[in-house]
Tab-separated table of C-alpha atoms and ligand atoms in Angstrom:
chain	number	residue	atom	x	y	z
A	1	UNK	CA	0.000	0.000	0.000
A	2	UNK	CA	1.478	3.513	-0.667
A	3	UNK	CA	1.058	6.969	1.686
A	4	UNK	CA	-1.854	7.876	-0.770
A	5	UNK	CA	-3.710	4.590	-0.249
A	6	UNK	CA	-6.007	3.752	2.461
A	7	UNK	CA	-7.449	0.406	4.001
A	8	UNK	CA	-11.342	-0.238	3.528
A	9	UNK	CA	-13.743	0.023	6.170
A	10	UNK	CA	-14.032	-3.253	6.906
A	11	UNK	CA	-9.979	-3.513	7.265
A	12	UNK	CA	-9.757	-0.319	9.232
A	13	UNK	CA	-12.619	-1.882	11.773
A	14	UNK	CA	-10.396	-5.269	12.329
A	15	UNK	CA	-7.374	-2.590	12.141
A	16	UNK	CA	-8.657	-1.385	15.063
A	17	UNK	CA	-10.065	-3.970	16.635
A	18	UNK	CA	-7.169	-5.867	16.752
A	19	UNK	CA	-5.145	-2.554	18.334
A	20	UNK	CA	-3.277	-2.102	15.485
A	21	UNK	CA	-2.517	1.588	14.582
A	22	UNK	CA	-4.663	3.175	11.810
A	23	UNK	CA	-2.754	5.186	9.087
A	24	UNK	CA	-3.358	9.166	8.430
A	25	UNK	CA	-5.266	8.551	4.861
A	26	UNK	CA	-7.761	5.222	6.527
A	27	UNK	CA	-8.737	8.513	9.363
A	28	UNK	CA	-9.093	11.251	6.426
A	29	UNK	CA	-10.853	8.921	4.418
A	30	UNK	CA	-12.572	7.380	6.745
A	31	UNK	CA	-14.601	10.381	7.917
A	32	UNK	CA	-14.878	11.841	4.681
A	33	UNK	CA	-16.788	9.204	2.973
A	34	UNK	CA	-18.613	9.040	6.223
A	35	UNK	CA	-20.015	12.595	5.972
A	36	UNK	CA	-20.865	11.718	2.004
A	37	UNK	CA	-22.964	8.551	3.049
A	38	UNK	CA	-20.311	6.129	1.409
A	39	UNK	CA	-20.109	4.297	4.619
A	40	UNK	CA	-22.774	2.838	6.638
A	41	UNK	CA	-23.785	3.506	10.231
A	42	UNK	CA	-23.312	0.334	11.651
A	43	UNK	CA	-19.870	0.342	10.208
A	44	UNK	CA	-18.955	3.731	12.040
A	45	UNK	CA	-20.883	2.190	15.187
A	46	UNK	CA	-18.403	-0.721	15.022
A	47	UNK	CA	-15.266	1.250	14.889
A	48	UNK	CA	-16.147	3.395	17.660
A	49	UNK	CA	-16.880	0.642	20.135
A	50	UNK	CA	-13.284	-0.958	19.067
A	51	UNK	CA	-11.692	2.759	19.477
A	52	UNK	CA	-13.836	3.330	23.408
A	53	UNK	CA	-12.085	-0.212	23.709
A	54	UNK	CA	-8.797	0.335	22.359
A	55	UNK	CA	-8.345	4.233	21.971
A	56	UNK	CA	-6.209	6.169	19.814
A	57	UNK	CA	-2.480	7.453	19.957
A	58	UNK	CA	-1.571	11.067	19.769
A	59	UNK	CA	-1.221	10.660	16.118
A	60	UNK	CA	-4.260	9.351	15.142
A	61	UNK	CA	-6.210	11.594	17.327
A	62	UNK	CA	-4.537	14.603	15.810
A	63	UNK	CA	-5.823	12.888	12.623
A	64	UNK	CA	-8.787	12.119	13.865
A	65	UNK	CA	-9.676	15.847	14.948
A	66	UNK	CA	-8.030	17.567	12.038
A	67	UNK	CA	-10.292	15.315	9.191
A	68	UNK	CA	-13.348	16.641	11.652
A	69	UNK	CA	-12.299	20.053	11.176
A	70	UNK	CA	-11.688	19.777	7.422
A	71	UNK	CA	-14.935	17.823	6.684
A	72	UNK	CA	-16.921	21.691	7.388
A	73	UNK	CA	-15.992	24.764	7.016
A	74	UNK	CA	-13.869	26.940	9.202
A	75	UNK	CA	-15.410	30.830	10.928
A	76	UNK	CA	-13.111	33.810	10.153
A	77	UNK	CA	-13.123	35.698	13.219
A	78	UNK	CA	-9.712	37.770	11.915
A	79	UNK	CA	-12.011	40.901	11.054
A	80	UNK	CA	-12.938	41.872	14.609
A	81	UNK	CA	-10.888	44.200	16.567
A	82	UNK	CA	-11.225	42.511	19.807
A	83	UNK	CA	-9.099	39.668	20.723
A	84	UNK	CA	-11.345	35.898	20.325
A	85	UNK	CA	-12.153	34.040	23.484
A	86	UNK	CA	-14.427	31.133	24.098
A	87	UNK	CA	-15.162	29.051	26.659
A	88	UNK	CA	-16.839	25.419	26.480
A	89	UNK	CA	-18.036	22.820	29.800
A	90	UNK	CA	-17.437	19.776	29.529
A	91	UNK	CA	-21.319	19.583	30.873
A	92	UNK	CA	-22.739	19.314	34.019
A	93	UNK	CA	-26.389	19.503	36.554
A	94	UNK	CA	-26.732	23.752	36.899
A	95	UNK	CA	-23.970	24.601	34.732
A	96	UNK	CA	-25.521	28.216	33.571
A	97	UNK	CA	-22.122	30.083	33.446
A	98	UNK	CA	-21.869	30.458	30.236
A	99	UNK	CA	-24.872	32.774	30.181
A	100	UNK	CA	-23.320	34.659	32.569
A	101	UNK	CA	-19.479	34.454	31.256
A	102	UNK	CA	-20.008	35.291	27.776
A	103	UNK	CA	-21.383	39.106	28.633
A	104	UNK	CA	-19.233	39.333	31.408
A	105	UNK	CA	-15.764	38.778	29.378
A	106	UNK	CA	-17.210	40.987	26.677
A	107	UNK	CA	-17.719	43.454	29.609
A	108	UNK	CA	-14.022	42.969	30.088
A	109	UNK	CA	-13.301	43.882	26.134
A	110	UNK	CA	-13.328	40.411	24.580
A	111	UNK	CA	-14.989	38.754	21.813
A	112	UNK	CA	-16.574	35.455	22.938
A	113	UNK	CA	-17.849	33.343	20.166
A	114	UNK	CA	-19.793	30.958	22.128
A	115	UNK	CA	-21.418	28.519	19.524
A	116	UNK	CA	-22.957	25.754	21.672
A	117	UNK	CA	-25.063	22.961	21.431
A	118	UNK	CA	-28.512	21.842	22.700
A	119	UNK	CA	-28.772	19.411	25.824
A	120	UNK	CA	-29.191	15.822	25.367
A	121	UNK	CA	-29.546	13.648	28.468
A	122	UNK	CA	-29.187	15.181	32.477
A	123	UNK	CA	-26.518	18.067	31.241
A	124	UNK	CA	-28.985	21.118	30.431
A	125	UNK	CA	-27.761	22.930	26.976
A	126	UNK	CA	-27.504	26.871	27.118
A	127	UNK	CA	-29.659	27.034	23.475
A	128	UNK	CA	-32.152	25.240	25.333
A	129	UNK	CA	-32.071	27.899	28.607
A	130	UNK	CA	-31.874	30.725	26.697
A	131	UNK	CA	-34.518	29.615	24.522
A	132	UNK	CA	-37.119	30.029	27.390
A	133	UNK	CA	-36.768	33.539	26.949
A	134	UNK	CA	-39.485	34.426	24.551
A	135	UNK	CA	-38.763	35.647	20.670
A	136	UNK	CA	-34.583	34.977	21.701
A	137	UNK	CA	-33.274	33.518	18.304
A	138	UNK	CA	-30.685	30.477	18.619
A	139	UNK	CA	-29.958	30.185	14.606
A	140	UNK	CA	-27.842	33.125	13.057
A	141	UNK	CA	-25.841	33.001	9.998
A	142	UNK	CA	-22.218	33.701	10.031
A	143	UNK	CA	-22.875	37.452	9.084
A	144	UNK	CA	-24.918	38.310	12.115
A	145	UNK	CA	-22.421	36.511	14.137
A	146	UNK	CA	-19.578	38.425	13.028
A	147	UNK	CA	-21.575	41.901	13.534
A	148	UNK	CA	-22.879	40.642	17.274
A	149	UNK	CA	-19.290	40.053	18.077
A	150	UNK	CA	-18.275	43.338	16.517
A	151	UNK	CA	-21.099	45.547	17.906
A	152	UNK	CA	-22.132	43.872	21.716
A	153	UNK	CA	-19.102	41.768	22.151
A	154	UNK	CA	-20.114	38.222	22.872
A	155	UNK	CA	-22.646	36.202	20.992
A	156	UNK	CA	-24.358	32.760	22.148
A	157	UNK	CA	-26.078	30.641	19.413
A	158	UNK	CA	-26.261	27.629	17.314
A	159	UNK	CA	-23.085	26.191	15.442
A	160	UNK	CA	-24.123	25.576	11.654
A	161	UNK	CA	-24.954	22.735	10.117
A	162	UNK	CA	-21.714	23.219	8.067
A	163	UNK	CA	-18.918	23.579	11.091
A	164	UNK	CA	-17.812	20.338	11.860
A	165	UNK	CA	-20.557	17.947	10.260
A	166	UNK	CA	-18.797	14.825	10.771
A	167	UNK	CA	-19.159	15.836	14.583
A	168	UNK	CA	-22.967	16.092	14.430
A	169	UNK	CA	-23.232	12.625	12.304
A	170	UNK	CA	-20.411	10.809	14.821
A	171	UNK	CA	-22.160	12.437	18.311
A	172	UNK	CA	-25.991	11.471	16.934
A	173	UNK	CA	-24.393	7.624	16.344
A	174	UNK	CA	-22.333	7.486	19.386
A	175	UNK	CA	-25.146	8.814	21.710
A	176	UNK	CA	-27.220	5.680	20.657
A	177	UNK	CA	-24.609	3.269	20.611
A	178	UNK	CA	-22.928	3.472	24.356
A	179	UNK	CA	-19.650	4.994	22.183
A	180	UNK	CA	-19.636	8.386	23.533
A	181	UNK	CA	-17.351	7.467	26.950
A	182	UNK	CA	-14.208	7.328	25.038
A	183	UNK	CA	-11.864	10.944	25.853
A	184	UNK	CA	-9.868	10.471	22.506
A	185	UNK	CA	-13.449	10.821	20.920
A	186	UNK	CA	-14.970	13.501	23.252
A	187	UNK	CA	-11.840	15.673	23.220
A	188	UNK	CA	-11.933	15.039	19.530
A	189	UNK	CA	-15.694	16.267	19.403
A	190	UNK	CA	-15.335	19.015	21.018
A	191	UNK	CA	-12.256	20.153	19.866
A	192	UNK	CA	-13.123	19.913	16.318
A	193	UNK	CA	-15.935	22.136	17.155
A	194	UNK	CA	-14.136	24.829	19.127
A	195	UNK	CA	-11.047	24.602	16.427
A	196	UNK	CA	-13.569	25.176	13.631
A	197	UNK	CA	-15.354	28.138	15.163
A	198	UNK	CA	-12.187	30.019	14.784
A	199	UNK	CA	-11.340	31.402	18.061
A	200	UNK	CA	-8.163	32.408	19.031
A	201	UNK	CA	-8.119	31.146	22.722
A	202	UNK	CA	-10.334	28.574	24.557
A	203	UNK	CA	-10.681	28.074	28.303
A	204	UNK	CA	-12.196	24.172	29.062
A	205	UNK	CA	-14.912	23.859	32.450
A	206	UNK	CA	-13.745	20.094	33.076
A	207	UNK	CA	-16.123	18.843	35.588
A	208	UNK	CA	-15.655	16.037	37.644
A	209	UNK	CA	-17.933	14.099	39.783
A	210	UNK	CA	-21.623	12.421	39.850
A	211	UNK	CA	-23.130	14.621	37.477
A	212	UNK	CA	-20.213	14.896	34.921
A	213	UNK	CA	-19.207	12.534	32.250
A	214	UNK	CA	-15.886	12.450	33.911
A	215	UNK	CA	-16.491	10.721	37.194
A	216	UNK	CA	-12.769	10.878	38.669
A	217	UNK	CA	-10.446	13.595	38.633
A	218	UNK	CA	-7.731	11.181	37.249
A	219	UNK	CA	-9.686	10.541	33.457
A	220	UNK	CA	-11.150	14.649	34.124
A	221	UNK	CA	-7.180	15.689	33.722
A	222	UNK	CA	-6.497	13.229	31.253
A	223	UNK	CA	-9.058	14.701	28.662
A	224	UNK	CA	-8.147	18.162	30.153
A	225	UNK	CA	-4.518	17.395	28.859
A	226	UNK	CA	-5.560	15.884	25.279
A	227	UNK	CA	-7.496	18.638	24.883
A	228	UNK	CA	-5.248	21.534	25.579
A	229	UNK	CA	-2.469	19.728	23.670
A	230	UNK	CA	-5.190	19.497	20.161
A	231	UNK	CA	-5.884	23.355	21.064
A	232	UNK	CA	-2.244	23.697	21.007
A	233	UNK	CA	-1.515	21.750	17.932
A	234	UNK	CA	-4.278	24.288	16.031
A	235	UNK	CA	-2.664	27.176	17.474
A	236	UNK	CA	-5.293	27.853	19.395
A	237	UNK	CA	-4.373	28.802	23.276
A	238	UNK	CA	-5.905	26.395	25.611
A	239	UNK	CA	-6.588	26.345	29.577
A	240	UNK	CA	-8.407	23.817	31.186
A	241	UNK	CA	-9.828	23.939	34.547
A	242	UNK	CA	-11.079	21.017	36.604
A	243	UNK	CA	-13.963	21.586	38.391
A	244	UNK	CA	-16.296	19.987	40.981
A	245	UNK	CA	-19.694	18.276	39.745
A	246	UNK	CA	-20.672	15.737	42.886
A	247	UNK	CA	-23.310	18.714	43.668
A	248	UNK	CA	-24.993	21.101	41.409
A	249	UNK	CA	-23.984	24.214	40.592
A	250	UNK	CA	-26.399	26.744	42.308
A	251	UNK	CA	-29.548	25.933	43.249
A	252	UNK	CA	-31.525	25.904	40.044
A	253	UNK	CA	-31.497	22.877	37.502
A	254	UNK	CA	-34.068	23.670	34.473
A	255	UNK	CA	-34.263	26.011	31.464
A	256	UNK	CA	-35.818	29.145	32.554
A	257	UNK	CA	-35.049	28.272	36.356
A	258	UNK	CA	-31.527	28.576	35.264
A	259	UNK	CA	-31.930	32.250	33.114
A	260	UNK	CA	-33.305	33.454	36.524
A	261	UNK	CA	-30.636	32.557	38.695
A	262	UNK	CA	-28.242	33.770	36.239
A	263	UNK	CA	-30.528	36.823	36.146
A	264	UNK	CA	-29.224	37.119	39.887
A	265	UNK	CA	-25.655	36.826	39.364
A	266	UNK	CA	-25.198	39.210	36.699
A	267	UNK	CA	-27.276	42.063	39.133
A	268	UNK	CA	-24.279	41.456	41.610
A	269	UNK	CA	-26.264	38.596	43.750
A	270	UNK	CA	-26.674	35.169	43.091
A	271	UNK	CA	-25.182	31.365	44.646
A	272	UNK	CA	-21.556	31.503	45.818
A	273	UNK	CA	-20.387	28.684	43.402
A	274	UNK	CA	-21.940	30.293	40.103
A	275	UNK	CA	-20.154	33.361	41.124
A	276	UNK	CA	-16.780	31.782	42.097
A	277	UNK	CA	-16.651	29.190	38.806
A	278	UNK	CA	-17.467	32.449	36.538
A	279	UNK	CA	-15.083	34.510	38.132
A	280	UNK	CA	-12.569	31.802	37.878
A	281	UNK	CA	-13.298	31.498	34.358
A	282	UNK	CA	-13.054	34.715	33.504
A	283	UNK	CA	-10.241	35.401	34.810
A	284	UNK	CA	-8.464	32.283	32.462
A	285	UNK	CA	-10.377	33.596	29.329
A	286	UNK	CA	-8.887	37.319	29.987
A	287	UNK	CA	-5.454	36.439	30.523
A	288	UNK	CA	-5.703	34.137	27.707
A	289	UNK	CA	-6.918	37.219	25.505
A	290	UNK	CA	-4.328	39.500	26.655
A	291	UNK	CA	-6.539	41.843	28.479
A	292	UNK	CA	-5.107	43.057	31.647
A	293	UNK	CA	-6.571	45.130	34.291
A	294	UNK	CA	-10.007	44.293	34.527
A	295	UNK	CA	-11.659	42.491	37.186
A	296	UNK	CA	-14.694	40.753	36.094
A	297	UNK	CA	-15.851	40.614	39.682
A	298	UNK	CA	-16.350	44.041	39.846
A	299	UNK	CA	-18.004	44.379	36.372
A	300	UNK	CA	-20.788	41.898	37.904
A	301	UNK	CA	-21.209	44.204	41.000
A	302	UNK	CA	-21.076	47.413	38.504
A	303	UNK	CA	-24.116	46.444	35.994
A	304	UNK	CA	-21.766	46.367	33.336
A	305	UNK	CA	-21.814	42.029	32.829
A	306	UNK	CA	-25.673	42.744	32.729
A	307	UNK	CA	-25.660	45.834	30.017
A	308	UNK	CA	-23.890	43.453	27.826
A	309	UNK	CA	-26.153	40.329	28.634
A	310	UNK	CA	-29.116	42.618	28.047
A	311	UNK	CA	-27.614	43.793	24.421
A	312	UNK	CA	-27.276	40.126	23.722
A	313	UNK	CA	-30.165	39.054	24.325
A	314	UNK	CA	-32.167	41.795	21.969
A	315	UNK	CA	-29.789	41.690	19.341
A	316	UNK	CA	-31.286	37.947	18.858
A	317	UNK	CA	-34.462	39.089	19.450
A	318	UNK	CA	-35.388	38.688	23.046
A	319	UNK	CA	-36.796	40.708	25.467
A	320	UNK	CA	-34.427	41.507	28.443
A	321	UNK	CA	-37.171	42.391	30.483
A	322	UNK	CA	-39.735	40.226	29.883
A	323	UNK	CA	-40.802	37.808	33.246
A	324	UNK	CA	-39.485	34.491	33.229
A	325	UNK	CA	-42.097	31.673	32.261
A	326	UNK	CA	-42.727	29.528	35.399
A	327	UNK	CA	-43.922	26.557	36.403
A	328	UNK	CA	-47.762	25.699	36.737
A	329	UNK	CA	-46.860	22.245	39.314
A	330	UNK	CA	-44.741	23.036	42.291
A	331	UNK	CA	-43.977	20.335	44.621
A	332	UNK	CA	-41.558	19.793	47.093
A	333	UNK	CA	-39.672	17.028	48.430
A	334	UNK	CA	-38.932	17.262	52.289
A	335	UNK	CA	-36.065	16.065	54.705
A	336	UNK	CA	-36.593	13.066	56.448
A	337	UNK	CA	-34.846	13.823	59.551
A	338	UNK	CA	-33.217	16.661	61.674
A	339	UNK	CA	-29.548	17.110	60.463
A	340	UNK	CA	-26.783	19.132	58.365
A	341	UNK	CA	-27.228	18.058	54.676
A	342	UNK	CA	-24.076	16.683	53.617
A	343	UNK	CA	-24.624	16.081	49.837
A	344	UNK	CA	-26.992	16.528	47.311
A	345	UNK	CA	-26.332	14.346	44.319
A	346	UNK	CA	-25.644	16.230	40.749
A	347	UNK	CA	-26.188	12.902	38.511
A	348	UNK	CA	-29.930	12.342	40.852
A	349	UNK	CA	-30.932	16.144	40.962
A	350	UNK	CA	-30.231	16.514	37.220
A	351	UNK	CA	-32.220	13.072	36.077
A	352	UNK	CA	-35.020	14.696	38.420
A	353	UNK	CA	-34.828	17.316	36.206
A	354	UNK	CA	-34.869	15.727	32.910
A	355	UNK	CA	-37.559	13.459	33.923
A	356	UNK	CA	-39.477	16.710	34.863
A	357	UNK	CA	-39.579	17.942	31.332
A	358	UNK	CA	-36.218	20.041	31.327
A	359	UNK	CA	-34.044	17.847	29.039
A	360	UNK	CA	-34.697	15.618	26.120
A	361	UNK	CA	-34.275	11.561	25.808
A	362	UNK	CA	-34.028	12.250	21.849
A	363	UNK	CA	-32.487	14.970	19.607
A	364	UNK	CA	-36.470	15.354	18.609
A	365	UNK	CA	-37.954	16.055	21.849
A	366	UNK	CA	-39.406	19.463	22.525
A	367	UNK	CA	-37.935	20.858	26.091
A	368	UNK	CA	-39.602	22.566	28.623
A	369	UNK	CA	-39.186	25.954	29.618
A	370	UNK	CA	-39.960	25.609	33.152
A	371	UNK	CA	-39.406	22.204	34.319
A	372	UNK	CA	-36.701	21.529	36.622
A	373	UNK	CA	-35.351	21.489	40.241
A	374	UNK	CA	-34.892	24.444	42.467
A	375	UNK	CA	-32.912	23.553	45.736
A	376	UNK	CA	-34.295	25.208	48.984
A	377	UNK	CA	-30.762	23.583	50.821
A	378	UNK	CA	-27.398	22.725	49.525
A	379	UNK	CA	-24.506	21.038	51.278
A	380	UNK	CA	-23.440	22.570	54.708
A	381	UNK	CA	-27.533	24.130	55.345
A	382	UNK	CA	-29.229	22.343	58.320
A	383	UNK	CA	-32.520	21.568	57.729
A	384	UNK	CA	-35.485	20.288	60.458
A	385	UNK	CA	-37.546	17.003	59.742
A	386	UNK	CA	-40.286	18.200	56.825
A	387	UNK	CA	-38.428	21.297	55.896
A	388	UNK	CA	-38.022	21.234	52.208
A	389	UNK	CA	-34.984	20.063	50.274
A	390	UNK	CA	-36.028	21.108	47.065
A	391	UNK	CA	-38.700	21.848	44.543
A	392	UNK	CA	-40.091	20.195	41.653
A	393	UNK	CA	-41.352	22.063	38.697
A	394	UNK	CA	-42.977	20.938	36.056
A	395	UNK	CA	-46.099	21.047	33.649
A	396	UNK	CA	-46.865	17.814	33.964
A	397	UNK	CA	-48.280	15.938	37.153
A	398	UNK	CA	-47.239	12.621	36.265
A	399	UNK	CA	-44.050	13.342	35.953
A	400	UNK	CA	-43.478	14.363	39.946
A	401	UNK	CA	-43.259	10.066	40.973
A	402	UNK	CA	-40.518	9.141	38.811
A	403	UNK	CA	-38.958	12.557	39.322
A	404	UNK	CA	-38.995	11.579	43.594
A	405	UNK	CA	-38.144	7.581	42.565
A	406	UNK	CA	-34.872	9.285	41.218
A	407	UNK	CA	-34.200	11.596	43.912
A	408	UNK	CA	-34.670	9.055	46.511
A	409	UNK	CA	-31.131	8.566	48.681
A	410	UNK	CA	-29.886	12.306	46.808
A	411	UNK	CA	-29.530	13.855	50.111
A	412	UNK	CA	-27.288	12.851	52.777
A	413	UNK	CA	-28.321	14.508	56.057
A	414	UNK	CA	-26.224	13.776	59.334
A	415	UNK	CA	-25.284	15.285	62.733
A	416	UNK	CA	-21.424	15.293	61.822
A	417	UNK	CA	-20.262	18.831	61.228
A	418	UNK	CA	-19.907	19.680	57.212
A	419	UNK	CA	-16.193	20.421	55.734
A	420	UNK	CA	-17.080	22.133	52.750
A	421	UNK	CA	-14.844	20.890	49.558
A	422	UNK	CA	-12.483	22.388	47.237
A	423	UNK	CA	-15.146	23.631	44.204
A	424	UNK	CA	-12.095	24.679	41.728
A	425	UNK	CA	-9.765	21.929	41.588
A	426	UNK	CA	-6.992	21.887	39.286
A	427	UNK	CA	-5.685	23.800	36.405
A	428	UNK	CA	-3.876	21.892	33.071
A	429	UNK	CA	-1.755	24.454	30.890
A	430	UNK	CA	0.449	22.651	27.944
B	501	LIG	N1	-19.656	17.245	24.332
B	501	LIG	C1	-19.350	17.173	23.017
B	501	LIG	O1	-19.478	18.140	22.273
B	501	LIG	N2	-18.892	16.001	22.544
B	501	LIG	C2	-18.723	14.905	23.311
B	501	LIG	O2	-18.297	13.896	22.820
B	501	LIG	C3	-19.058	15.001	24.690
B	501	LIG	C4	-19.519	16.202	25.166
């Protein structure tokens, strides 16, 4: 075989199967005729079970991600006079910074590009929470984005149908065929992504724990470091952060539960934890940009985080001031016993909220604004027998029993003293 010839599929699939190495041209190739339709589904399916098995080297993930990039096309953001950027979670239960980031580094004189995705599963999307805010438009084509960025400084929306395509094909198959716990194959899905969108810098939320992908902090640095080394690779600077996801972040889980709260921190208020990841965050994405001298803890307490949030918002269309949709069901669950609460699990209160109508089983399903899970105590709160935990919101009575079913054993409430734990837990630089 020469350096211009590749295997075919079915040779790359025992290739890889058998842990032998696959060449540059059977990757490029590969995912190429892919995208065109030349190879099936269940062909695909079968070569990413045998890479979650067997992985990929360095080589064949930079392979991997660069043939993702190439198979779309690639945003321009060389125009703007600010410098790009971004920020992307890894996912988690409450995770609404970005709402809150993206205004708040523009605040700071940054462009932030955030092109994001919809939720699928217990990890809320930010399309899908800032969709609960009526009229607010997720879709805008590359022009618009380029003028947002230009003209308010930050923009949050939809990445096209033509960045990264072989992404959107590979994630769809993957999510139905147990193949997306692989980090060669999430780094290389979300680094395609974040390559393609053109931003100059990228800071990565890497969260650990019950409600992340990443259960233990050990695999959490490990795709922190593949990552940052891709982002390095496409001369794109890249920070990752570890961060804690046994609880969730805040109090609210839930689409327009989760606007509100972030509502809260951008006027100055809102939960410890948002405010600490954010300002964490920002802090990465500023020094990755260059920018020197602000501190975006001060443009939250100033208004300024919140002029730029507002311009965001009606420059796609929503109303800034318009009152959060809420829920017409209200229920709460209540503690069982006298005690300090201890835990609260992420994965549990995040299910509870999915199952309430927040989240979708399928890429189909239609999301609700208002379902989810507001926590009336978090970790280190003492609470009296039939106080309330938390509440469940939703539209739809029958969803409260298998919402409690799931929350059952979420709370851990003892008479021991609470040590509160590290919420920011590592940094990985290349
Ligand atoms: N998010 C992505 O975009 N891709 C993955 O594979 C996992 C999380």
């Amino acid at each position: 075989m020469t350096a211009d010839e590749h295997r075919d599929i079915v040779e790359i699939i025992c290739a890889k199967r058998d842990r032998q190495a696959l060449t540059d041209r059977d990757i490029a190739w590969l995912l190429d005729a892919y995208v065109r339709g030349e190879v099936a589904d269940e062909q695909v399916s079968a070569l990413l079970m045998a890479i979650v098995l067997n992985g990929l080297s360095a080589r064949e993930l930079a392979t991997w991600t660069a043939s993702m990039i190439e198979s779309g096309e690639r945003l321009d953001l060389s125009s703007l006079s600010r410098p790009t950027v971004d920020k992307h979670s890894t996912g988690g239960v409450g995770d609404k910074v970005s709402l809150i980031l993206a205004p708040l580094v523009a605040a700071c004189g940054a462009a932030v590009p955030q092109l994001s995705g919809r939720g699928l599963g217990h990890t809320g999307g930010t399309l899908d929470k800032l969709e609960s805010i009526p009229g607010w438009r997720a879709s805008l084509t590359n022009r618009e984005i380029l003028e947002q960025l230009e003209s308010v400084g930050c923009v949050i929306c939809a990445a096209g149908a033509e960045l990264a395509p072989a992404d959107r094909k590979l994630y769809a198959l993957r999510d139905v065929t147990g193949t997306v716990e692989s980090i060669p194959l999430i780094a290389a899905s979300i680094m395609s992504k974040k390559i393609a969108e053109g931003t100059s810098s990228l800071v990565l939320d890497v969260k650990v724990g019950s409600g992340a992908f990443m259960k233990h902090r050990d695999q959490a640095r490990e795709l922190a470091a593949t990552m940052v080394r891709l982002g390095h690779d496409h001369a794109v600077r890249t920070v990752a952060v570890l961060t804690e996801m046994d609880v969730p972040l805040g109090l609210a889980a839930g689409n327009a539960l989760e606007v509100t709260e972030s509502l809260e921190v951008l006027g100055g208020k809102g939960p410890a934890d948002v405010v600490e990841v954010t300002v964490t965050l920002a802090n990465e994405m500023l020094e990755l940009a260059g920018i020197t001298g602000e501190d975006p803890a001060a443009r939250l307490a100033d208004g300024s985080a919140m002029r730029v949030y507002r311009q965001m918002i009606e420059a796609q269309g929503g109303d800034p001031d318009v009152a959060m949709p809420t829920a017409s069901i209200v229920r709460t669950v209540d503690a069982e016993r006298d005690g300090v609460v201890h835990r609260v699990d992420a994965l549990a209160v995040g299910v509870a909220a999915w199952r309430l109508g927040a989240g979708r089983a399928r890429k189909e399903d239609v999301v609700s604004a208002t379902a989810g899970v507001l926590l009336r105590k978090r970790p280190g709160d003492a609470v009296a027998r039939g106080e309330p935990l938390l509440e469940l919101h939703t539209e739809d009575e029958s969803s409260i029993p298998r919402a409690r079913a799931t929350l059952e054993g979420a709370f851990s409430i003892l008479d021991d003293p609470f040590e509160p734990k590290a919420l920011v837990l590592e940094r990985v630089a290349s």
